[in-house]
mmCIF file of C-alpha atoms in Angstrom:
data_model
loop_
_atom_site.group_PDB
_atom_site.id
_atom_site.type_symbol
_atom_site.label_atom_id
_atom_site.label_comp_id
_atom_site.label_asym_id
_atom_site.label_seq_id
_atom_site.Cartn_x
_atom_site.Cartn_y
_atom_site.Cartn_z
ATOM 1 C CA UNK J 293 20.706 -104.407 42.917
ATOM 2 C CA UNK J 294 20.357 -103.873 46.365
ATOM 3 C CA UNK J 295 19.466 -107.241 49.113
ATOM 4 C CA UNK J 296 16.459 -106.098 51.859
ATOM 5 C CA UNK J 297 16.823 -108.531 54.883
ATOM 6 C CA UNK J 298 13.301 -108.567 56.803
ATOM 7 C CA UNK J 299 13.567 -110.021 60.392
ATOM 8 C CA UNK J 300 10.843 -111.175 62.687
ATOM 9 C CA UNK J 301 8.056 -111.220 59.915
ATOM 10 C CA UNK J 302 4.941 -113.227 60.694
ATOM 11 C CA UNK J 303 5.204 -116.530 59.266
ATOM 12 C CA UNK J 304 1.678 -115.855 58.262
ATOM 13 C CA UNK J 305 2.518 -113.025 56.268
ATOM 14 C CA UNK J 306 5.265 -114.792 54.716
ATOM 15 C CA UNK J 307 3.035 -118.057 53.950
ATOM 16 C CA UNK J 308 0.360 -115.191 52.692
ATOM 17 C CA UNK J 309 3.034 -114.086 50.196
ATOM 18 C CA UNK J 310 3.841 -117.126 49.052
ATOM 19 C CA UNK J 311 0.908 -117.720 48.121
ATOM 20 C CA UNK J 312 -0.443 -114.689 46.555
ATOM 21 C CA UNK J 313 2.843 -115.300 44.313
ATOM 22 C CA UNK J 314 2.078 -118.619 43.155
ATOM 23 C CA UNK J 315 -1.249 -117.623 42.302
ATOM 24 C CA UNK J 316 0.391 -115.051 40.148
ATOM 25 C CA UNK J 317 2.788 -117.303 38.556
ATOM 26 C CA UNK J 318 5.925 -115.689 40.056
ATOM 27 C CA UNK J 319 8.087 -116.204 42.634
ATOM 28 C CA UNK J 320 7.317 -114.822 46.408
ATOM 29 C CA UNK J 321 10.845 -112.350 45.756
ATOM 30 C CA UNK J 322 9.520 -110.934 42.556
ATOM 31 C CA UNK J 323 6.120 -110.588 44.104
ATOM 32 C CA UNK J 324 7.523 -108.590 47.430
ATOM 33 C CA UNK J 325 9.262 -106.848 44.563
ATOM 34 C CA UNK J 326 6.353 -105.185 43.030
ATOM 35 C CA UNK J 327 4.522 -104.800 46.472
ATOM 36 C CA UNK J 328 7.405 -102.582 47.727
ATOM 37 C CA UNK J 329 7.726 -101.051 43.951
ATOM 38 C CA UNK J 330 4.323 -100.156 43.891
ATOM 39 C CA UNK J 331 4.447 -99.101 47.864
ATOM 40 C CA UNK J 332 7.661 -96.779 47.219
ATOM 41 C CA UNK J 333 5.540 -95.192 43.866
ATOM 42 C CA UNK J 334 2.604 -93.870 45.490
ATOM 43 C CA UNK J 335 1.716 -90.379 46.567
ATOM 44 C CA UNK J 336 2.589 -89.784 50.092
ATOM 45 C CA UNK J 337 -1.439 -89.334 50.668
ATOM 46 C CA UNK J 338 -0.722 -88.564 54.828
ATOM 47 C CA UNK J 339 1.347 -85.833 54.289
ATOM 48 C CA UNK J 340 -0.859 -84.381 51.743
ATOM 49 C CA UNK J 341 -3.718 -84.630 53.589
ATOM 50 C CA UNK J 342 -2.104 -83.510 56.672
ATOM 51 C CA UNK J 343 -0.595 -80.366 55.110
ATOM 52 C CA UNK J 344 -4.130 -79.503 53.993
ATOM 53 C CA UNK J 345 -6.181 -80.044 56.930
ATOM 54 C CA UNK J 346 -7.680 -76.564 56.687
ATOM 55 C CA UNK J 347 -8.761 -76.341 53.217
ATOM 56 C CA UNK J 348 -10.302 -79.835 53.092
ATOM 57 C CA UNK J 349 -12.706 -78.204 56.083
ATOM 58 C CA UNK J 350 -13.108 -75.554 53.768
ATOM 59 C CA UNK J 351 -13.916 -77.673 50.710
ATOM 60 C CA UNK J 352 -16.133 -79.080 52.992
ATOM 61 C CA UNK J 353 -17.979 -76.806 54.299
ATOM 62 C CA UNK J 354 -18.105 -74.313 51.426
ATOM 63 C CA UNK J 355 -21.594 -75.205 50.300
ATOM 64 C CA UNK J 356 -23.095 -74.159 53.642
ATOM 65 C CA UNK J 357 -22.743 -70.354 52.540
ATOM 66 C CA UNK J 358 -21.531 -67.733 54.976
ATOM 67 C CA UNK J 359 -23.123 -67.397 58.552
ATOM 68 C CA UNK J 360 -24.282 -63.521 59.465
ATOM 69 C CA UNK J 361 -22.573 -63.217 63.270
ATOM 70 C CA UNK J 362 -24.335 -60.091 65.114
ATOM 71 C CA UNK J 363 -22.827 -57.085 66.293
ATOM 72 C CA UNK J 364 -22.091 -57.876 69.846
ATOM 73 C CA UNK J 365 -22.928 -55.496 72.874
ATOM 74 C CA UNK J 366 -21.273 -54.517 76.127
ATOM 75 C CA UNK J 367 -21.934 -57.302 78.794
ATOM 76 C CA UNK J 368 -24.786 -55.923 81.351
ATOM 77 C CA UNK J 369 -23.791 -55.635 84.715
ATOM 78 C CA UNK J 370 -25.021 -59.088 87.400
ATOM 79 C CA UNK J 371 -27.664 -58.396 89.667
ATOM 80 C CA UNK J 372 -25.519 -59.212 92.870
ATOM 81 C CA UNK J 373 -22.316 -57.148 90.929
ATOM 82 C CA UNK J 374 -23.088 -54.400 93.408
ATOM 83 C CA UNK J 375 -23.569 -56.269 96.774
ATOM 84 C CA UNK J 376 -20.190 -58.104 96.399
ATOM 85 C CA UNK J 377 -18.294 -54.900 96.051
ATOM 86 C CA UNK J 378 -19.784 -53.552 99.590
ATOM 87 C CA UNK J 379 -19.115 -56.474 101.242
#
């Protein structure tokens, strides 16, 4: 087994712990235990989610249908395009 040394925790987090273990029956190691057990189990959910930005605004979005863009068309020429050349 390996020993995990924690420095400068809260001492309310600590008395929070103790706590939460007695209420559990257990002792406060066992409970940090199976907080850091189930901690080091679950899915990585910020990398997920940050490898699939795009498609969850996709997924998102999808229900909105496509939008028709129009043809665009040469810019017309300013009003004033010709006096600023002769100046």
């Amino acid at each position: 087994m390996t020993v995990l040394t924690v420095r400068n925790l809260d001492p309310d987090v600590k008395t929070k712990l103790r706590v939460q273990a007695a209420q559990q029956g257990i002792a406060m190691e066992e409970a940090v235990r199976r907080i850091l057990t189930r901690a080091a189990n679950e899915p990585q959910a910020t990398t997920a989610m940050s490898n699939d930005l795009g498609k969850r605004i996709q997924a998102r979005f999808a229900g909105l249908g496509e939008i028709t863009i129009p043809p665009r068309h040469p810019m017309r020429a300013s009003p004033f395009a010709n006096d600023a050349t002769s100046a």
